[in-house]
Structures are given as C-alpha cells and as structure tokens.
Coordinates of C-alpha atoms in Angstrom, one line a residue:
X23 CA 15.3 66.9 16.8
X24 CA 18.5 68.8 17.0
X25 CA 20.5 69.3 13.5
X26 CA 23.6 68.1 12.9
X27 CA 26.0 71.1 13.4
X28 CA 28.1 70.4 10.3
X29 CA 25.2 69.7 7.6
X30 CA 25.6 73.1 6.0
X31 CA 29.3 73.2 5.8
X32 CA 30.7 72.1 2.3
X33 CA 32.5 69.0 1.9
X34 CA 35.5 68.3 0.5
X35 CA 34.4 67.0 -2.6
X36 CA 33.1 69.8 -3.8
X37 CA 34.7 73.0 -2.0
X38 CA 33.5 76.3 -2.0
X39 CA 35.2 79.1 -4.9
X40 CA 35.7 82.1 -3.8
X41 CA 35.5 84.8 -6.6
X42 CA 37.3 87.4 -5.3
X43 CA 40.9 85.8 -4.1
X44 CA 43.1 87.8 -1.7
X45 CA 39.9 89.0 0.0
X46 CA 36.8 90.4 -1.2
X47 CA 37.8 93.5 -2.0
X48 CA 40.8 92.5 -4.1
X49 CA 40.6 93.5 -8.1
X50 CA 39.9 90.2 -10.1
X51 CA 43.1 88.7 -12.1
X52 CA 43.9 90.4 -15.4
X53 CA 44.6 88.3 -18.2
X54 CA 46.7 90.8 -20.2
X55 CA 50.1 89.4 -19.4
X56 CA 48.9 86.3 -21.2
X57 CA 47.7 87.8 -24.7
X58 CA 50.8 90.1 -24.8
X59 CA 53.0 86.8 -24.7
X60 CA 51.0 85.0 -27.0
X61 CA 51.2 87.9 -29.8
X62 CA 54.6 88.0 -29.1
X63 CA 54.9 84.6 -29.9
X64 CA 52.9 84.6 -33.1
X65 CA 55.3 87.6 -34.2
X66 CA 58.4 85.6 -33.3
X67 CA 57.5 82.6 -35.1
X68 CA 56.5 84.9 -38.4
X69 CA 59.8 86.5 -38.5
X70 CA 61.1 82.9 -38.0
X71 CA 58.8 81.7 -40.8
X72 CA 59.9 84.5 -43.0
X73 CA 63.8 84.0 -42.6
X74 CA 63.6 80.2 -42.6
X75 CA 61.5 81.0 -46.5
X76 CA 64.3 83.1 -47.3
X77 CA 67.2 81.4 -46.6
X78 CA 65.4 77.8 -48.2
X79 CA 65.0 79.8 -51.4
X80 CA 68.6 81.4 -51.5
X81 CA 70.0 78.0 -50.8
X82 CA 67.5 77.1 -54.2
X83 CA 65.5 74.3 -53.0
X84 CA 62.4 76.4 -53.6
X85 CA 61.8 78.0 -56.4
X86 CA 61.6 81.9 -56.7
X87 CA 59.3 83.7 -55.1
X88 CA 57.5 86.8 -57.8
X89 CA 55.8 90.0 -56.9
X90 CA 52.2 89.4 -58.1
X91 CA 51.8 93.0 -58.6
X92 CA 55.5 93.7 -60.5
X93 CA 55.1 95.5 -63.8
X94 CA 55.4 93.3 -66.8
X95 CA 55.9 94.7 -70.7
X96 CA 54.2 93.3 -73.3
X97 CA 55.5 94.3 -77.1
X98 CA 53.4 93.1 -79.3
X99 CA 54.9 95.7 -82.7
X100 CA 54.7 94.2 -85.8
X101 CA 57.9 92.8 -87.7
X102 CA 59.4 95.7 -89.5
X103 CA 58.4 95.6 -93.3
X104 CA 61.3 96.7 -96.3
X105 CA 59.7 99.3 -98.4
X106 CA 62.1 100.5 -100.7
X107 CA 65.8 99.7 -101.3
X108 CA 68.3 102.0 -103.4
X109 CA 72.0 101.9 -104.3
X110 CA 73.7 104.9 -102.8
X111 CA 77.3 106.0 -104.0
X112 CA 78.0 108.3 -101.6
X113 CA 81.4 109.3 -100.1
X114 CA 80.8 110.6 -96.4
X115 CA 83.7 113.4 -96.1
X116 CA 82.8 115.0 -93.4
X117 CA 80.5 115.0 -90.2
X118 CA 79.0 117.7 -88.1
X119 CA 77.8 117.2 -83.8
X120 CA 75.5 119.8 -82.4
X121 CA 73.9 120.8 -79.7
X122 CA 70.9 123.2 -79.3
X123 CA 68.6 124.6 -76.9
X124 CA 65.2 124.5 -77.9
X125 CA 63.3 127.4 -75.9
X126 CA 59.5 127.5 -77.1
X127 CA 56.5 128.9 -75.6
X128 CA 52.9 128.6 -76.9
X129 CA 50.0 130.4 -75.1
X130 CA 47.1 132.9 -75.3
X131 CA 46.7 136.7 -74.8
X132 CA 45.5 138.5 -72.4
X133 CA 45.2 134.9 -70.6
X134 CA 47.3 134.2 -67.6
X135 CA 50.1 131.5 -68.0
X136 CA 48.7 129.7 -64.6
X137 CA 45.6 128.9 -66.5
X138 CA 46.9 128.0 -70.5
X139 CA 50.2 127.8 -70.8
X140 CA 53.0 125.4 -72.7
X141 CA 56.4 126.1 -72.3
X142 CA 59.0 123.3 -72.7
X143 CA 62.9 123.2 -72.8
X144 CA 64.2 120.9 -74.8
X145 CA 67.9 119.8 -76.0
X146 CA 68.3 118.4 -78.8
X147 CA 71.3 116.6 -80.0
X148 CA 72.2 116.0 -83.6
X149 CA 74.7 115.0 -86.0
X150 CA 75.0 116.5 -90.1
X151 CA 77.0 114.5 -92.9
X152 CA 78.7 116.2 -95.7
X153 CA 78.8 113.8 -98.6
X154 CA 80.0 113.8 -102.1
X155 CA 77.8 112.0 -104.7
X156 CA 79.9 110.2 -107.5
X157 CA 76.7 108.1 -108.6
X158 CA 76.4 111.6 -110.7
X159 CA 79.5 112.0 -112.2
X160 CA 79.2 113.2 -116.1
X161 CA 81.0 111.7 -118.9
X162 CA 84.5 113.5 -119.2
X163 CA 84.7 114.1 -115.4
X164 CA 88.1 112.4 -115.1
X165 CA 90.4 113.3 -117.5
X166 CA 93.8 112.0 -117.5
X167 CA 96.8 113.6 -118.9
X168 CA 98.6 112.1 -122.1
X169 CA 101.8 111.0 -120.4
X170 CA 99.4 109.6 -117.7
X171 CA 101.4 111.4 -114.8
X172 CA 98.4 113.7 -113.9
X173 CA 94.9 113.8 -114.0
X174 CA 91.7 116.2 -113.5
X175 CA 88.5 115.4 -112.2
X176 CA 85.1 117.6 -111.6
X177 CA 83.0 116.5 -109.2
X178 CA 79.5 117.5 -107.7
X179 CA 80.2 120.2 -104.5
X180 CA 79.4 118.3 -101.7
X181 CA 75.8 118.7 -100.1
X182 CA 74.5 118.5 -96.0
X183 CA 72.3 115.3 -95.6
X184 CA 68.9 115.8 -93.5
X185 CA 69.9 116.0 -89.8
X186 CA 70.0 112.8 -87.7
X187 CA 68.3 113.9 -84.4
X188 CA 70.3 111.6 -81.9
X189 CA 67.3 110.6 -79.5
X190 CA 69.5 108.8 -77.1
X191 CA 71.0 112.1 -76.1
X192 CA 68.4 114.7 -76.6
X193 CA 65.9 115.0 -74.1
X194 CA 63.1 117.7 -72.7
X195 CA 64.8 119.8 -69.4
X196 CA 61.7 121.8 -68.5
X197 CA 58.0 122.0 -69.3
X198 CA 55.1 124.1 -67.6
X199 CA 51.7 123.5 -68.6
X200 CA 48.7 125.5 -67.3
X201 CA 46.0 124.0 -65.6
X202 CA 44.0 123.8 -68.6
X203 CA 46.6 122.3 -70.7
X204 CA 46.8 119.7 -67.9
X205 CA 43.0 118.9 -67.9
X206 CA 43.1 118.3 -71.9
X207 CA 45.7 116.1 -71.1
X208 CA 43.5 113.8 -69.3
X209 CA 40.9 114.3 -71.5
X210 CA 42.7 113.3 -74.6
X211 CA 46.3 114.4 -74.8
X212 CA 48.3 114.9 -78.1
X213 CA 50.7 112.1 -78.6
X214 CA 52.7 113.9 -81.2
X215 CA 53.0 117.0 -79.5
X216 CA 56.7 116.9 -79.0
X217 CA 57.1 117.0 -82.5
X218 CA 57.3 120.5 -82.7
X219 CA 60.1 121.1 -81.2
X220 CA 61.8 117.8 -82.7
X221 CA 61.2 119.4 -85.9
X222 CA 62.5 122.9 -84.4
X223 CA 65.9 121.4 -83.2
X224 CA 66.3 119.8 -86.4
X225 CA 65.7 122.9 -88.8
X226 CA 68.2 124.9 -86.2
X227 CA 71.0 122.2 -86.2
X228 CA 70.4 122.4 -90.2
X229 CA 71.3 126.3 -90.4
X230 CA 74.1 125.5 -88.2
X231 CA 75.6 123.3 -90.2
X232 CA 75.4 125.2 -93.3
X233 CA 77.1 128.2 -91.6
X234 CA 79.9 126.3 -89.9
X235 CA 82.2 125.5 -92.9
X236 CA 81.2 121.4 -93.3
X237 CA 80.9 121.6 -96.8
X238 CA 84.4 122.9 -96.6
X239 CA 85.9 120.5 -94.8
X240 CA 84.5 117.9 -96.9
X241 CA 85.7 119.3 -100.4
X242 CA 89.3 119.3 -98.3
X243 CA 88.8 115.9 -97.2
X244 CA 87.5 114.2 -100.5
X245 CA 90.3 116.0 -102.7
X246 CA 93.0 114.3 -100.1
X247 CA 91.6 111.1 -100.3
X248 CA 91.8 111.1 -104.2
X249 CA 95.1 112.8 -104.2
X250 CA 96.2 109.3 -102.1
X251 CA 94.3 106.9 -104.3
X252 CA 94.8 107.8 -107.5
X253 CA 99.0 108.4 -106.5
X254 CA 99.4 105.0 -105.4
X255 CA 98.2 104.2 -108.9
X256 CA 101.1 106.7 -110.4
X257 CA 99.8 110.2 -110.9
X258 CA 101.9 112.8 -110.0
X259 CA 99.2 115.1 -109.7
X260 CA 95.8 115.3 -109.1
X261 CA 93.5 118.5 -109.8
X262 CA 90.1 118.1 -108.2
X263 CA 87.4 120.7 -108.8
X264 CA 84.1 121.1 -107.6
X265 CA 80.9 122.2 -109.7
X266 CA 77.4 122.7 -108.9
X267 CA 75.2 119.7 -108.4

C-alpha cells in the first residue's frame, strides 16, 4: 500500500520551532537588553519614590523623617544641692585678664619619647579680682573731723582673690602621648589628668597678678570711689589709708 506522501509533514496546528532562528548556525537571542531596561526602571522609579517622599514631607503632610542611628544625649546629673551660704562685703576695685602658655612634659629616662611620653600644650585663660574687705573694718576706722569738712578712714590693703580659670576660653593646643601612654588609655585612662596643668595655669596667672600692680590699681580705685561718696555727702576731704589685713 503506498503512503500518503504528506503524512510526515507537520500540520498547521502545531508547526514545527526551529531553535536556532536566522539559520542554524546563528547565536541564540540574548536577553540582556531586557534586564538592563528593567534595572533601569527600578532605579528610575526609586529616585522618583525618593523625591516624591521628600517633597510630601517638606510640604508637611508627613511627618519628619529621623536618622535611627543619630546621636542622642542623655543628662541625667543630679539637681545642684546649696551647701553653704555667707554674707560677703566685699568691694571689687579692680580686675586682672591673663593669658598663659602652659608647656609641660612628663616622661621617663633613658626611655624613648615614642614609647612613654606626655607632653601637652595648654592655654589657659584667667581672670584675678582685687577686692577690698570692709566686713573687717575696726572700731575707729572712720574718723571724722570736728567741723565735719573732712574725714579719715583706714582700711584693710586690698588682697587678690583665687584665680577664675575661664574654661570657655582656655583650651589644650598640643598633646603627644607615647604608645604606652596610649595603651593605658584604653585600659583605664585618668579622667582627672588634665588637672595638672589646670592647676599649673592657675598658680602662674596667680604670680602674675601679684607682680603686675593690681593691688595698686585697686587702692587707687577704692580711695576715688570714697573721695566721690563721702563728698556728695559734704566733706571737703577725704584721707584714705591702707593697713595690713
């Protein structure tokens, strides 16, 4: 029986795929173009996503938007506690500024600086009052004449008050530390160890101000402030001297 010329041919229902289009010995299609587009896309809408957030939260119809990892300060000091309380009755005549750099080095010999070392610059700022303390007056320190046209008054010599380190303006310009130094500070480090040259600054500024003529100036500056009091009240003159405290 003869076949049917046609039987093995496909039909058009289901046709045959070829796998390699253009020929067979054409590459197969690449589907790169497509995944470039579509991560373009995805960046394209971010952005859009991002601007659209912005702009909704400047316009403030959302709320703010935080950094979850921004630094946040907790203070939780204690209220400050009165300990003592006095009367003072002190006349401020005069004030001293200084300045002073605070050069101070602290190692070990025959060991090199690289290895233990401390060296820090500081400047320290400072101010120095020159006061004159009538809470001490002694009977018969003012004694007015018999007419009552002048009048004489002793008082204490005026004294320096304990330097007033101004924080706000000093502050440390250099420090080395050697290697060691370094390693004990992660170990356990020495919180107070800028008092040292705190305490340095302050004992210079002190000698300063007794050498540069405060006391002086304050002595000047009291006896013109009683020589103005006490002649709006009608003395003609006023003789101020100054005795040890």
């Amino acid at each position: 029986m003869a076949r049917d010329g046609g039987i093995n041919e496909p039909t058009s229902a289901y046709p045959e795929v070829d796998s390699h289009p253009g020929g067979s010995d054409g590459p197969p299609p690449s589907s790169g173009g497509g995944a470039v587009r579509a991560l373009l896309w995805m960046l394209g809408a971010a952005a859009l996503a991002v601007v659209l957030l912005f702009g909704v939260q400047a316009a403030g119809i959302l709320p703010e938007f935080r950094n979850p990892f921004a630094k946040e300060q907790t203070d939780r000091s204690q209220p400050a506690l009165l300990e003592s309380m006095r009367d003072l009755s002190r006349y401020v005549a005069a004030e001293g500024n200084f300045q002073v750099v605070i050069d101070l080095q602290n190692d070990r010999r025959h060991v090199p600086d690289w290895l233990l070392n401390q060296r820090t610059l500081f400047v320290g700022a400072g101010s120095v009052e020159a006061y004159v303390d009538f809470g001490t007056l002694a009977e018969g320190a003012v004694v007015p004449s018999a007419d009552g046209r002048s009048v004489e008054i002793k008082l204490p010599a005026p004294q320096l008050a304990e330097t007033n380190l101004d924080l706000d303006k000093s502050y440390v310009f250099a420090e080395e530390r050697g290697l060691l130094n370094r390693v004990g500070d992660l170990i356990g480090g020495d919180p107070n160890r800028q008092q040292q040259v705190y305490r340095l600054a302050e004992d210079r500024i002190t000698a300063a101000a007794r050498e540069s003529g405060l006391a002086a100036r304050a002595e000047e500056n009291t006896r013109k402030m009683l020589e103005g009091l006490l002649g709006s009240l009608g003395y003609e003159r006023v003789t101020v001297t100054y005795v040890a405290p």
